[in-house]
Coordinates of C-alpha atoms in Angstrom, one line a residue:
M1 CA 33.7 -12.0 -13.8
S2 CA 34.0 -11.2 -10.1
E3 CA 31.9 -14.2 -9.0
P4 CA 34.1 -16.2 -6.5
F5 CA 33.3 -19.7 -7.8
V6 CA 35.1 -22.0 -10.3
F7 CA 31.8 -23.7 -11.2
D8 CA 28.2 -23.2 -10.0
S9 CA 25.7 -25.6 -11.6
R10 CA 22.9 -23.1 -10.9
H11 CA 24.6 -20.0 -12.4
S12 CA 24.1 -19.1 -16.1
L13 CA 27.9 -18.3 -16.3
C14 CA 28.6 -21.9 -15.8
K15 CA 25.7 -24.0 -17.1
T16 CA 22.9 -23.5 -19.5
P17 CA 20.2 -24.4 -19.5
F18 CA 19.3 -24.5 -15.8
G19 CA 18.5 -27.8 -14.2
A20 CA 17.2 -30.9 -16.0
V21 CA 17.5 -31.3 -19.7
S22 CA 15.2 -33.2 -22.1
C23 CA 16.5 -36.2 -24.1
G24 CA 18.9 -35.2 -26.9
G25 CA 19.2 -31.6 -25.6
T26 CA 22.4 -29.6 -25.6
V27 CA 24.2 -28.5 -22.5
T28 CA 27.0 -25.8 -22.2
L29 CA 29.3 -25.9 -19.3
C30 CA 32.0 -23.4 -18.3
C31 CA 34.7 -23.7 -15.6
R32 CA 36.5 -20.6 -14.3
P33 CA 39.7 -21.5 -12.3
L34 CA 42.0 -18.8 -11.1
A35 CA 44.7 -18.1 -13.7
S36 CA 47.3 -18.2 -10.9
E37 CA 46.6 -21.9 -10.5
G38 CA 48.2 -22.5 -13.9
F39 CA 45.7 -25.0 -15.4
T40 CA 46.0 -25.3 -19.1
H41 CA 43.5 -28.1 -19.7
C42 CA 40.0 -28.9 -18.4
A43 CA 37.6 -31.8 -19.0
V44 CA 34.2 -33.0 -17.7
V45 CA 33.8 -36.6 -16.7
L46 CA 30.2 -37.9 -17.4
R47 CA 28.7 -41.1 -16.1
G48 CA 25.2 -42.4 -16.9
E49 CA 23.4 -44.0 -13.9
F50 CA 21.2 -46.3 -16.0
S51 CA 23.2 -46.6 -19.2
G52 CA 26.5 -47.2 -17.4
N53 CA 28.3 -45.2 -20.0
E54 CA 31.2 -43.0 -19.0
E55 CA 33.0 -40.5 -21.2
Q56 CA 35.3 -37.5 -20.8
V57 CA 34.8 -34.3 -22.8
E58 CA 37.7 -32.0 -23.0
F59 CA 36.9 -28.2 -22.8
A60 CA 38.2 -25.5 -25.0
W61 CA 40.1 -22.5 -23.6
T62 CA 37.7 -19.7 -24.0
A63 CA 39.1 -16.5 -22.5
L64 CA 41.1 -14.9 -19.8
E65 CA 38.7 -12.6 -17.9
G66 CA 40.2 -10.7 -15.0
E67 CA 41.9 -13.2 -12.7
R68 CA 40.1 -16.2 -14.1
T69 CA 40.8 -18.6 -17.0
C70 CA 37.6 -19.7 -18.7
F71 CA 37.2 -23.2 -20.3
S72 CA 33.9 -24.3 -21.9
A73 CA 32.4 -27.2 -23.7
E74 CA 29.1 -28.0 -25.4
F75 CA 27.7 -31.6 -25.6
S76 CA 24.5 -33.4 -26.3
V77 CA 22.8 -35.5 -23.6
P78 CA 21.6 -39.0 -24.3
E79 CA 18.5 -39.8 -26.4
K80 CA 17.2 -42.0 -23.6
P81 CA 16.3 -40.8 -20.0
D82 CA 19.1 -41.1 -17.6
L83 CA 20.8 -39.5 -14.6
I84 CA 24.2 -38.1 -15.6
W85 CA 26.7 -37.7 -12.8
Y86 CA 29.6 -35.3 -13.6
H87 CA 32.7 -33.8 -12.2
F88 CA 35.8 -32.0 -13.7
R89 CA 39.5 -32.6 -14.2
F90 CA 42.1 -29.9 -14.4
W91 CA 45.7 -30.4 -15.3
R92 CA 48.8 -28.5 -16.4
D93 CA 51.2 -29.1 -19.2
D94 CA 53.5 -30.9 -16.8
G95 CA 50.7 -33.4 -16.0
S96 CA 50.0 -32.2 -12.5
G97 CA 46.4 -31.4 -11.6
C98 CA 43.3 -32.2 -9.6
V99 CA 39.6 -33.0 -9.6
L100 CA 36.8 -30.5 -9.0
D101 CA 33.5 -31.8 -7.5
R102 CA 30.7 -30.4 -5.4
S103 CA 33.0 -30.3 -2.3
G104 CA 35.8 -28.4 -4.2
Y105 CA 39.2 -29.3 -5.4
R106 CA 40.5 -32.7 -4.4
G107 CA 42.9 -35.4 -5.5
D108 CA 41.8 -38.4 -7.6
G109 CA 39.5 -41.0 -5.9
L110 CA 35.9 -40.9 -4.7
V111 CA 34.1 -37.9 -6.0
D112 CA 30.9 -36.0 -5.0
P113 CA 29.5 -35.3 -8.5
W114 CA 26.9 -32.9 -9.7
Q115 CA 23.6 -34.4 -11.1
L116 CA 22.1 -33.8 -14.5
T117 CA 18.6 -35.2 -15.0
V118 CA 17.9 -36.2 -18.5
Y119 CA 14.1 -36.8 -19.0
E120 CA 11.7 -37.7 -21.8
E121 CA 9.5 -34.7 -22.4
T122 CA 5.9 -36.0 -22.2
P123 CA 2.7 -34.0 -21.6
T124 CA 1.8 -33.0 -18.0
P125 CA -1.7 -31.8 -17.4
P126 CA -1.3 -28.2 -16.1
W127 CA -4.4 -28.0 -14.0
F128 CA -3.0 -29.7 -11.0
G129 CA 0.1 -27.5 -10.4
E130 CA -1.8 -24.3 -11.2
G131 CA -4.6 -24.9 -8.8
V132 CA -5.3 -25.5 -5.1
S133 CA -5.7 -29.0 -3.7
Y134 CA -7.6 -30.1 -0.6
Q135 CA -7.0 -33.5 1.1
I136 CA -9.9 -35.3 2.7
F137 CA -9.9 -38.2 5.0
P138 CA -13.4 -39.3 4.0
D139 CA -14.6 -40.7 7.3
R140 CA -13.8 -37.5 9.1
F141 CA -14.9 -34.6 6.9
C142 CA -18.7 -34.4 6.8
R143 CA -21.5 -36.8 7.8
L144 CA -25.2 -36.2 7.1
S145 CA -26.5 -38.8 9.4
V146 CA -25.1 -41.5 11.8
P147 CA -24.7 -44.6 9.7
D148 CA -25.6 -48.2 10.6
S149 CA -22.5 -50.4 10.3
T150 CA -24.3 -53.7 10.6
G151 CA -23.2 -56.3 8.1
M152 CA -20.2 -54.4 6.9
V153 CA -16.7 -55.9 6.6
G154 CA -14.5 -55.3 9.6
G155 CA -16.6 -55.4 12.8
R156 CA -17.0 -51.6 12.9
W157 CA -18.5 -49.3 15.4
V158 CA -19.6 -45.7 15.0
H159 CA -19.1 -42.7 17.2
E160 CA -22.4 -41.0 18.0
N161 CA -20.6 -37.8 18.9
W162 CA -18.9 -36.2 15.9
A163 CA -16.5 -34.3 18.2
D164 CA -15.1 -37.5 19.9
T165 CA -11.3 -38.2 19.9
P166 CA -10.5 -41.0 17.5
E167 CA -10.0 -44.3 19.4
W168 CA -6.3 -44.8 20.1
R169 CA -6.2 -47.4 22.8
P170 CA -5.2 -51.0 21.9
D171 CA -7.9 -53.7 22.1
S172 CA -7.8 -56.8 24.4
D173 CA -5.2 -58.3 22.0
G174 CA -3.0 -55.3 22.3
E175 CA -3.8 -54.2 18.7
V176 CA -5.1 -50.8 17.4
R177 CA -7.4 -52.0 14.6
N178 CA -8.9 -48.7 13.5
R179 CA -12.4 -50.0 13.6
D180 CA -14.0 -46.9 15.0
F181 CA -15.8 -44.8 12.4
F182 CA -17.5 -41.4 12.4
G183 CA -19.6 -41.8 9.3
G184 CA -18.3 -39.1 6.9
S185 CA -19.7 -39.8 3.4
L186 CA -19.4 -38.8 -0.2
A187 CA -22.7 -37.1 0.0
G188 CA -21.4 -35.1 2.9
I189 CA -18.4 -34.0 0.8
T190 CA -20.8 -33.1 -2.0
S191 CA -22.9 -31.0 0.4
R192 CA -19.8 -29.0 1.3
L193 CA -18.6 -28.2 -2.3
P194 CA -19.6 -24.5 -2.0
Y195 CA -17.4 -24.3 1.1
L196 CA -14.5 -25.8 -0.8
A197 CA -15.0 -23.6 -3.8
D198 CA -15.0 -20.6 -1.5
L199 CA -11.6 -21.7 -0.3
G200 CA -10.3 -21.6 -3.9
V201 CA -10.0 -25.4 -4.1
T202 CA -9.7 -26.8 -7.6
T203 CA -8.7 -30.4 -6.8
L204 CA -10.0 -32.8 -4.1
Y205 CA -7.6 -35.5 -3.1
L206 CA -9.5 -38.2 -1.4
C207 CA -7.9 -40.8 0.8
P208 CA -9.1 -44.3 -0.1
I209 CA -12.8 -44.6 -0.7
F210 CA -13.1 -48.3 -1.6
E211 CA -14.6 -50.9 0.7
S212 CA -12.3 -51.7 3.6
A213 CA -12.3 -53.1 7.1
S214 CA -10.6 -50.0 8.6
N215 CA -11.5 -46.3 8.9
H216 CA -8.4 -45.3 7.0
R217 CA -9.3 -47.7 4.2
Y218 CA -5.7 -48.4 3.2
N219 CA -6.3 -52.1 3.6
T220 CA -8.6 -52.4 0.5
A221 CA -11.2 -55.0 0.6
D222 CA -12.8 -54.5 -2.8
Y223 CA -11.4 -52.1 -5.4
S224 CA -14.6 -52.3 -7.5
K225 CA -16.9 -51.0 -4.7
I226 CA -17.3 -47.7 -2.8
D227 CA -17.3 -48.4 0.9
P228 CA -21.0 -48.7 1.8
M229 CA -20.5 -46.3 4.7
L230 CA -19.3 -43.7 2.2
G231 CA -22.1 -44.3 -0.3
T232 CA -22.4 -45.8 -3.7
E233 CA -20.8 -45.5 -7.1
E234 CA -23.6 -43.2 -8.0
D235 CA -22.8 -41.0 -5.1
F236 CA -19.2 -40.9 -6.4
R237 CA -20.3 -40.0 -9.9
T238 CA -22.6 -37.3 -8.4
L239 CA -19.7 -35.8 -6.4
C240 CA -17.4 -35.7 -9.5
S241 CA -20.2 -34.2 -11.6
K242 CA -21.2 -31.5 -9.2
A243 CA -17.6 -30.7 -8.3
G244 CA -16.8 -30.4 -12.0
E245 CA -19.6 -27.8 -12.3
M246 CA -17.6 -25.7 -9.8
G247 CA -14.3 -26.2 -11.5
I248 CA -13.1 -28.8 -9.0
R249 CA -11.6 -32.2 -10.0
V250 CA -11.2 -35.3 -7.9
I251 CA -8.0 -37.4 -7.5
L252 CA -8.3 -40.9 -5.9
D253 CA -5.9 -42.8 -3.7
G254 CA -4.6 -46.0 -5.3
V255 CA -3.3 -48.6 -2.8
F256 CA -1.9 -51.2 -5.2
N257 CA 1.1 -52.7 -3.2
H258 CA -1.1 -54.5 -0.7
T259 CA -4.7 -55.3 0.1
G260 CA -6.4 -56.1 3.4
S261 CA -6.4 -59.6 4.9
Q262 CA -10.2 -59.3 5.2
S263 CA -10.5 -58.4 1.5
L264 CA -12.4 -60.2 -1.2
Y265 CA -9.1 -61.3 -2.6
F266 CA -7.5 -62.7 0.6
N267 CA -10.6 -63.3 2.7
V268 CA -8.9 -64.5 5.8
D269 CA -12.1 -64.5 8.0
G270 CA -14.4 -65.7 5.2
F271 CA -16.6 -62.6 5.2
Y272 CA -17.0 -62.7 1.5
P273 CA -18.9 -65.7 -0.1
T274 CA -16.3 -66.2 -2.8
V275 CA -13.0 -68.0 -2.2
G276 CA -10.0 -65.9 -1.3
A277 CA -6.3 -66.8 -1.4
A278 CA -6.2 -67.5 2.3
Q279 CA -8.8 -70.2 1.9
S280 CA -7.6 -72.1 -1.1
L281 CA -4.8 -72.1 -3.6
D282 CA -7.5 -72.7 -6.2
S283 CA -8.7 -69.2 -5.6
P284 CA -8.5 -67.0 -8.7
Y285 CA -6.5 -64.6 -6.5
A286 CA -4.0 -67.1 -5.2
D287 CA -1.2 -66.0 -7.4
W288 CA -1.6 -62.4 -6.3
F289 CA 0.2 -63.3 -3.0
S290 CA 3.4 -65.0 -1.9
F291 CA 3.1 -67.8 0.7
H292 CA 5.9 -69.4 2.7
P293 CA 4.1 -71.9 2.9
W294 CA 0.4 -71.4 2.4
P295 CA -1.6 -70.4 4.4
A296 CA 0.2 -69.5 7.6
D297 CA 3.1 -67.4 6.3
Y298 CA 2.9 -64.8 3.6
D299 CA 4.6 -61.5 2.4
A300 CA 3.0 -58.5 4.1
W301 CA 3.6 -54.8 3.9
W302 CA 6.3 -54.1 6.5
G303 CA 5.4 -57.4 8.1
I304 CA 1.9 -56.2 9.1
R305 CA -0.2 -59.4 8.7
T306 CA -3.4 -57.5 8.1
L307 CA -1.8 -56.0 4.9
P308 CA -0.8 -58.9 2.7
A309 CA 1.6 -57.7 0.0
V310 CA 0.5 -58.2 -3.6
R311 CA 2.7 -59.7 -6.4
E312 CA 2.5 -56.9 -8.9
D313 CA 3.9 -59.2 -11.6
S314 CA 0.9 -61.5 -11.4
P315 CA -0.7 -61.3 -14.9
S316 CA -4.2 -61.4 -13.6
Y317 CA -3.4 -58.6 -11.1
I318 CA -2.0 -56.4 -13.9
Q319 CA -5.2 -57.0 -15.9
Y320 CA -7.4 -56.4 -12.9
V321 CA -5.8 -53.1 -11.8
I322 CA -4.3 -51.6 -15.0
E323 CA -4.8 -53.2 -18.4
G324 CA -8.2 -54.8 -18.4
E325 CA -11.0 -53.1 -20.3
D326 CA -12.7 -52.4 -17.0
S327 CA -9.6 -52.2 -14.9
V328 CA -9.5 -50.4 -11.6
I329 CA -7.6 -47.5 -13.2
R330 CA -9.9 -47.2 -16.2
H331 CA -13.2 -47.8 -14.3
W332 CA -12.9 -45.0 -11.8
L333 CA -11.5 -42.5 -14.3
R334 CA -14.5 -43.2 -16.5
A335 CA -16.7 -42.7 -13.4
G336 CA -15.5 -39.2 -13.0
A337 CA -12.0 -39.2 -11.3
S338 CA -9.4 -36.9 -12.9
G339 CA -6.3 -38.7 -11.5
W340 CA -4.6 -41.1 -9.1
R341 CA -2.3 -40.7 -6.2
L342 CA -0.2 -43.9 -5.8
D343 CA 0.2 -44.9 -2.2
V344 CA 3.7 -46.1 -1.2
A345 CA 5.1 -45.6 -4.7
D346 CA 8.5 -46.9 -3.4
E347 CA 6.9 -50.3 -3.0
L348 CA 5.7 -50.4 -6.6
P349 CA 8.1 -51.5 -9.4
D350 CA 9.0 -48.9 -12.0
W351 CA 7.5 -51.0 -14.8
F352 CA 4.2 -51.2 -12.9
I353 CA 4.0 -47.4 -12.5
E354 CA 4.9 -47.1 -16.2
K355 CA 2.0 -49.4 -17.2
I356 CA -0.4 -47.2 -15.2
R357 CA 0.9 -44.0 -16.8
A358 CA 0.7 -45.6 -20.3
V359 CA -3.0 -46.5 -19.9
M360 CA -3.7 -43.0 -18.5
Q361 CA -1.8 -41.2 -21.2
R362 CA -3.4 -43.2 -24.0
D363 CA -7.0 -43.2 -22.8
F364 CA -7.2 -40.3 -20.3
P365 CA -4.5 -37.8 -21.5
D366 CA -5.8 -35.0 -19.1
A367 CA -5.6 -37.3 -16.0
F368 CA -2.8 -36.7 -13.5
L369 CA -0.6 -39.3 -11.9
L370 CA 0.9 -38.4 -8.5
G371 CA 3.2 -40.5 -6.3
E372 CA 3.8 -40.8 -2.6
V373 CA 7.6 -40.3 -2.3
W374 CA 9.0 -38.7 0.9
E375 CA 12.5 -37.7 -0.5
D376 CA 14.0 -36.1 -3.6
A377 CA 12.2 -38.3 -6.1
S378 CA 14.9 -37.8 -8.8
T379 CA 17.5 -39.6 -6.8
K380 CA 15.4 -42.0 -4.7
I381 CA 16.8 -45.4 -4.1
A382 CA 14.3 -48.1 -2.9
Y383 CA 15.2 -51.7 -2.3
S384 CA 18.7 -51.0 -3.7
Q385 CA 17.2 -49.7 -7.0
R386 CA 17.6 -46.1 -8.3
R387 CA 14.0 -45.1 -9.2
R388 CA 12.9 -43.5 -12.5
Y389 CA 9.8 -41.8 -11.2
L390 CA 10.3 -38.4 -13.0
L391 CA 12.1 -39.4 -16.1
G392 CA 9.0 -39.1 -18.3
R393 CA 7.2 -42.4 -18.4
E394 CA 6.0 -42.8 -14.8
L395 CA 4.7 -40.1 -12.4
H396 CA 3.8 -36.6 -13.5
S397 CA 5.0 -35.5 -10.1
V398 CA 5.1 -36.4 -6.4
M399 CA 4.1 -35.3 -2.9
N400 CA 6.6 -32.7 -1.8
Y401 CA 7.6 -33.8 1.7
P402 CA 11.0 -32.0 1.3
F403 CA 9.0 -28.7 0.9
R404 CA 7.3 -29.3 4.2
S405 CA 10.4 -30.3 6.0
A406 CA 12.4 -27.3 4.8
L407 CA 9.6 -24.8 5.4
L408 CA 9.1 -26.0 9.0
A409 CA 12.8 -25.9 9.7
Y410 CA 12.9 -22.3 8.5
L411 CA 9.9 -21.2 10.5
R412 CA 11.1 -22.9 13.7
D413 CA 14.8 -22.3 13.4
G414 CA 14.9 -19.0 11.5
D415 CA 17.3 -19.8 8.6
A416 CA 15.7 -19.0 5.3
A417 CA 18.9 -20.0 3.5
L418 CA 18.3 -23.7 4.2
F419 CA 14.8 -23.5 2.8
C420 CA 16.2 -21.8 -0.4
E421 CA 18.9 -24.4 -0.8
A422 CA 16.5 -27.4 -0.3
M423 CA 14.1 -26.0 -2.9
E424 CA 16.8 -25.1 -5.4
T425 CA 18.1 -28.7 -5.2
L426 CA 14.6 -29.9 -6.2
R427 CA 14.3 -27.2 -8.9
E428 CA 17.6 -28.2 -10.3
N429 CA 17.0 -32.0 -10.2
Y430 CA 13.3 -32.2 -11.3
P431 CA 12.0 -31.7 -14.8
P432 CA 10.4 -28.3 -14.9
S433 CA 6.8 -29.7 -15.2
A434 CA 7.4 -32.0 -12.2
F435 CA 8.7 -29.2 -10.0
S436 CA 5.8 -26.9 -10.9
S437 CA 3.3 -29.7 -10.4
A438 CA 4.6 -31.0 -7.1
M439 CA 2.0 -31.4 -4.3
N440 CA 3.2 -28.9 -1.7
F441 CA 1.6 -29.2 1.8
L442 CA 2.0 -28.4 5.5
G443 CA 0.6 -31.7 6.7
T444 CA -1.0 -34.9 5.6
H445 CA -2.9 -37.7 7.2
D446 CA 0.6 -39.2 8.0
T447 CA 2.0 -36.2 9.9
P448 CA 1.0 -34.3 13.0
R449 CA -1.3 -31.3 12.5
I450 CA 0.7 -28.2 11.4
L451 CA -0.8 -26.0 14.1
T452 CA 0.4 -28.4 16.8
V453 CA 3.8 -28.7 15.2
L454 CA 4.3 -25.0 15.0
G455 CA 2.8 -24.2 18.4
A456 CA 3.6 -26.9 20.9
D457 CA 6.6 -26.2 23.2
V458 CA 7.0 -29.9 24.2
L459 CA 6.0 -33.3 23.0
P460 CA 4.1 -35.1 25.8
E461 CA 5.7 -38.4 26.5
S462 CA 2.6 -40.6 26.8
R463 CA 0.0 -41.3 24.1
E464 CA -2.7 -40.6 26.7
A465 CA -1.3 -37.1 27.3
R466 CA -1.0 -36.5 23.5
A467 CA -4.5 -37.6 22.9
G468 CA -6.0 -34.8 25.1
Y469 CA -3.3 -32.2 24.4
R470 CA -4.5 -28.7 23.3
L471 CA -2.2 -25.7 22.8
S472 CA -2.1 -23.2 25.6
P473 CA -3.1 -19.6 24.7
A474 CA 0.5 -18.6 24.3
E475 CA 1.3 -21.7 22.2
L476 CA -1.8 -21.1 20.1
A477 CA -0.9 -17.5 19.4
R478 CA 2.6 -18.4 18.2
G479 CA 1.4 -21.4 16.3
S480 CA -1.3 -19.5 14.5
A481 CA 1.1 -16.7 13.6
L482 CA 3.6 -19.1 12.1
L483 CA 0.9 -21.0 10.4
R484 CA -0.3 -17.9 8.6
L485 CA 3.3 -17.4 7.3
A486 CA 3.6 -21.1 6.3
A487 CA 0.3 -20.8 4.4
L488 CA 1.5 -17.6 2.7
V489 CA 4.6 -19.4 1.4
L490 CA 2.5 -22.5 0.5
F491 CA 0.1 -20.6 -1.7
T492 CA 2.7 -18.5 -3.5
F493 CA 5.4 -21.1 -4.2
P494 CA 5.5 -23.1 -7.4
G495 CA 3.6 -26.3 -7.2
A496 CA 0.1 -27.2 -6.0
P497 CA -0.7 -25.8 -2.6
T498 CA -2.6 -28.5 -0.7
I499 CA -4.6 -28.1 2.5
L500 CA -5.2 -31.1 4.8
Y501 CA -8.9 -30.9 5.7
G502 CA -9.3 -28.7 8.8
D503 CA -5.9 -27.1 8.9
E504 CA -7.6 -24.0 7.7
A505 CA -10.0 -24.2 10.6
G506 CA -7.3 -24.6 13.3
M507 CA -7.4 -28.3 13.9
Q508 CA -4.8 -29.7 16.4
G509 CA -3.4 -33.1 17.0
F510 CA -0.2 -35.1 17.3
E511 CA 0.4 -38.3 15.4
D512 CA -2.1 -40.8 14.0
P513 CA -4.9 -41.0 15.0
F514 CA -4.9 -37.6 16.8
N515 CA -4.2 -35.9 13.5
R516 CA -7.3 -37.5 12.0
G517 CA -10.1 -35.9 14.0
T518 CA -13.3 -34.7 12.5
Y519 CA -13.7 -31.4 10.8
P520 CA -15.0 -28.9 13.4
W521 CA -18.1 -27.6 11.6
D522 CA -19.4 -24.4 13.3
R523 CA -16.3 -24.4 15.6
E524 CA -13.7 -23.1 13.1
D525 CA -11.1 -20.5 13.9
Q526 CA -12.7 -17.8 11.8
D527 CA -9.6 -15.6 11.6
L528 CA -7.5 -18.5 10.3
L529 CA -10.2 -19.6 7.9
A530 CA -10.5 -16.1 6.5
W531 CA -6.7 -16.1 5.9
F532 CA -6.9 -19.3 3.9
R533 CA -9.8 -18.0 1.9
K534 CA -7.9 -14.9 1.0
L535 CA -4.9 -16.9 -0.1
G536 CA -7.0 -19.3 -2.1
G537 CA -8.7 -16.4 -3.8
L538 CA -5.4 -14.7 -4.7
R539 CA -4.0 -18.0 -6.1
R540 CA -7.1 -18.2 -8.4
K541 CA -6.8 -14.5 -9.5
Q542 CA -3.1 -14.1 -9.9
V543 CA -1.8 -15.9 -13.0
S544 CA 1.8 -15.2 -11.8
L545 CA 1.1 -17.4 -8.7
Q546 CA -0.3 -20.2 -10.9
K547 CA 2.3 -20.3 -13.8
G548 CA 5.1 -17.8 -12.9
G549 CA 8.8 -18.6 -12.8
L550 CA 10.6 -18.4 -9.5
Q551 CA 13.2 -15.7 -8.6
W552 CA 14.9 -15.6 -5.2
L553 CA 15.3 -12.1 -3.9
H554 CA 16.5 -12.8 -0.3
A555 CA 17.0 -15.9 1.9
S556 CA 19.0 -15.3 5.0
G557 CA 18.2 -15.5 8.7
P558 CA 14.5 -15.0 9.4
L559 CA 13.9 -13.0 6.1
L560 CA 12.6 -14.8 3.0
A561 CA 11.7 -13.1 -0.2
F562 CA 10.9 -14.6 -3.6
A563 CA 9.1 -13.5 -6.8
R564 CA 6.8 -15.3 -9.2
I565 CA 6.9 -13.7 -12.7
W566 CA 4.6 -14.3 -15.6
E567 CA 4.5 -12.3 -18.8
G568 CA 6.2 -9.3 -17.1
R569 CA 3.9 -9.3 -14.0
R570 CA 5.7 -9.9 -10.8
V571 CA 4.3 -10.9 -7.4
V572 CA 6.7 -10.8 -4.4
T573 CA 6.3 -12.9 -1.2
L574 CA 8.1 -11.4 1.8
V575 CA 8.2 -13.2 5.1
N576 CA 9.7 -12.4 8.5
A577 CA 9.8 -15.5 10.7
S578 CA 11.3 -13.7 13.6
P579 CA 9.6 -12.8 16.9
E580 CA 11.3 -9.4 16.4
S581 CA 10.7 -6.7 13.8
Q582 CA 13.0 -6.7 10.8
T583 CA 13.9 -4.1 8.2
F584 CA 14.1 -5.0 4.6
S585 CA 15.0 -3.1 1.4
L586 CA 13.8 -4.1 -2.0
P587 CA 14.5 -2.5 -5.4
W588 CA 11.1 -1.3 -6.7
S589 CA 9.8 1.0 -9.4
G590 CA 6.4 2.6 -8.8
T591 CA 3.9 2.2 -6.0
A592 CA 3.8 -1.3 -4.4
S593 CA 0.5 -2.8 -3.2
D594 CA 0.2 -5.5 -0.6
L595 CA -2.4 -7.9 -1.9
L596 CA -3.1 -9.2 1.6
T597 CA -4.1 -5.9 3.1
E598 CA -4.5 -3.5 0.1
R599 CA -2.0 -1.2 1.8
T600 CA 0.3 0.7 -0.6
Y601 CA 4.0 1.5 -0.2
A602 CA 5.9 4.3 -2.0
P603 CA 9.6 3.6 -2.9
E604 CA 12.3 6.2 -2.2
D605 CA 14.9 6.4 -5.0
E606 CA 13.4 3.2 -6.5
T607 CA 13.9 1.3 -3.2
L608 CA 11.2 0.0 -0.9
N609 CA 12.3 0.4 2.7
L610 CA 10.1 -1.8 4.8
L611 CA 9.7 -2.5 8.5
L612 CA 8.2 -6.0 9.0
P613 CA 6.6 -6.7 12.4
P614 CA 7.2 -10.0 14.2
Y615 CA 5.9 -13.0 12.3
A616 CA 4.6 -10.9 9.4
G617 CA 4.3 -11.3 5.7
L618 CA 3.6 -9.2 2.6
L619 CA 2.5 -10.1 -0.9
L620 CA 3.5 -7.2 -3.1
C621 CA 2.7 -6.4 -6.7

């Protein structure tokens, strides 16, 4: 009992089981104050976030072990999902005492409590977290011919040159309208399925594919129709079918908080022959939107007038998107999709997400529901409301932006302990299935390209300078070396490793739209591409990397080491994020093999003594 803590929520001496607990489960807590402090009583104070219930459970004196007094208690968590906040009270027979919270001992008053997530245990399809995902911005991945944009919504124009820089300059009205297209298509994606399978990809996440006035298609014009520049519903069904033959599923982007002002539903410019809400309050879509008054003023996403916000509580909207027999959710899952990613999940009410999950779980139990959440999704507060995303009835899991932030901080600043702490916080707070199914990534269509982030010495001040910026040879060398390490962690950590199209090929670019260039077919960085292929292949072959539990072996300074363990088989990731060589010793029995190079290492006295070159990594088994 030499551990120097009174209570550590992550240590089995103090709390079992680890992390979140399913409804009605039992938790055992143990506190270990120094005997010299004279405490004779201990209690845990529990407060339910959603129930509002508060109770105090007094501990029993358990033992005197060494210099510490041990108090313990066992209690059952609620039968309904909740977040339980807890801290401890210690007191002596004379009534004196103190409070213990995450900051240590303190007097009565405001406390910094620990979190216990109580979740409803519902099925989570395992295929997403076990596999490799690939995000595609459909206009920019692969085109088979230059399309004709005549007669399409939005006043589009098409780049003849696939290698052009996306248009970033404002128009004559000072607006960037995203009306330049490159002509990537669903048939183009289908033609590249062998390439994706060779990367080890098992899930395609497609940014919006429905008819829209903009190249990003987040301002939906018609949920029932594939954008004609991308193809047809038959093209989508063909993509899903042929992808399925290669063991690849497709997840769609659902943008249900807002539509486009040029949509069938709003129809501000009269493009569609039917009557939209902007044209008449007699429109069947009029109650989808909030006007103040009609038609000049209306609620819009973040005040952007081209993105009128939808009233999710409109009965006709609920039927159209979720509950109707041929609702948007049902129609495209029947057409071949295997799941949905909910755009701006923070803007969608909990009950709305719960309705989507209920339909999917009832009619498509193998489909996956993912949410765009940028923070710890277990404690997220949006619009003054604590969200219930991961408590069992809403999202299966979320996009793991905290993973990206913590990994980049480690690679740039060289402190592995901070990465470990950030990930342990999520592992403790998330239900196990949500943690193992999180979408982990190095970049998305909403972030600068990972190679640029890791390589660039400076951020050019002007957008014009950023538009044409390319890494110098020295920047490229450092960025590529760090990207290889980032990808190694990505592919071996719990969760679904996700590649933003072209990151594996060495694409560069700062913020939108410079991060949304076209895939450089026949101009890829072949060394980097080979590295991603190797990692994708290992993820597919090594069951430990798909399903294994997580064990931290070392996380300090530039050195990071963790193991994935499944049915007794262990695979160890070891990373040196320093520009200097580092030594590392690791307990090991038998010969170790590096899966990345097939080089073997022999232990001495059951210890591997390794010299890691600058910016190097190993994957040992």
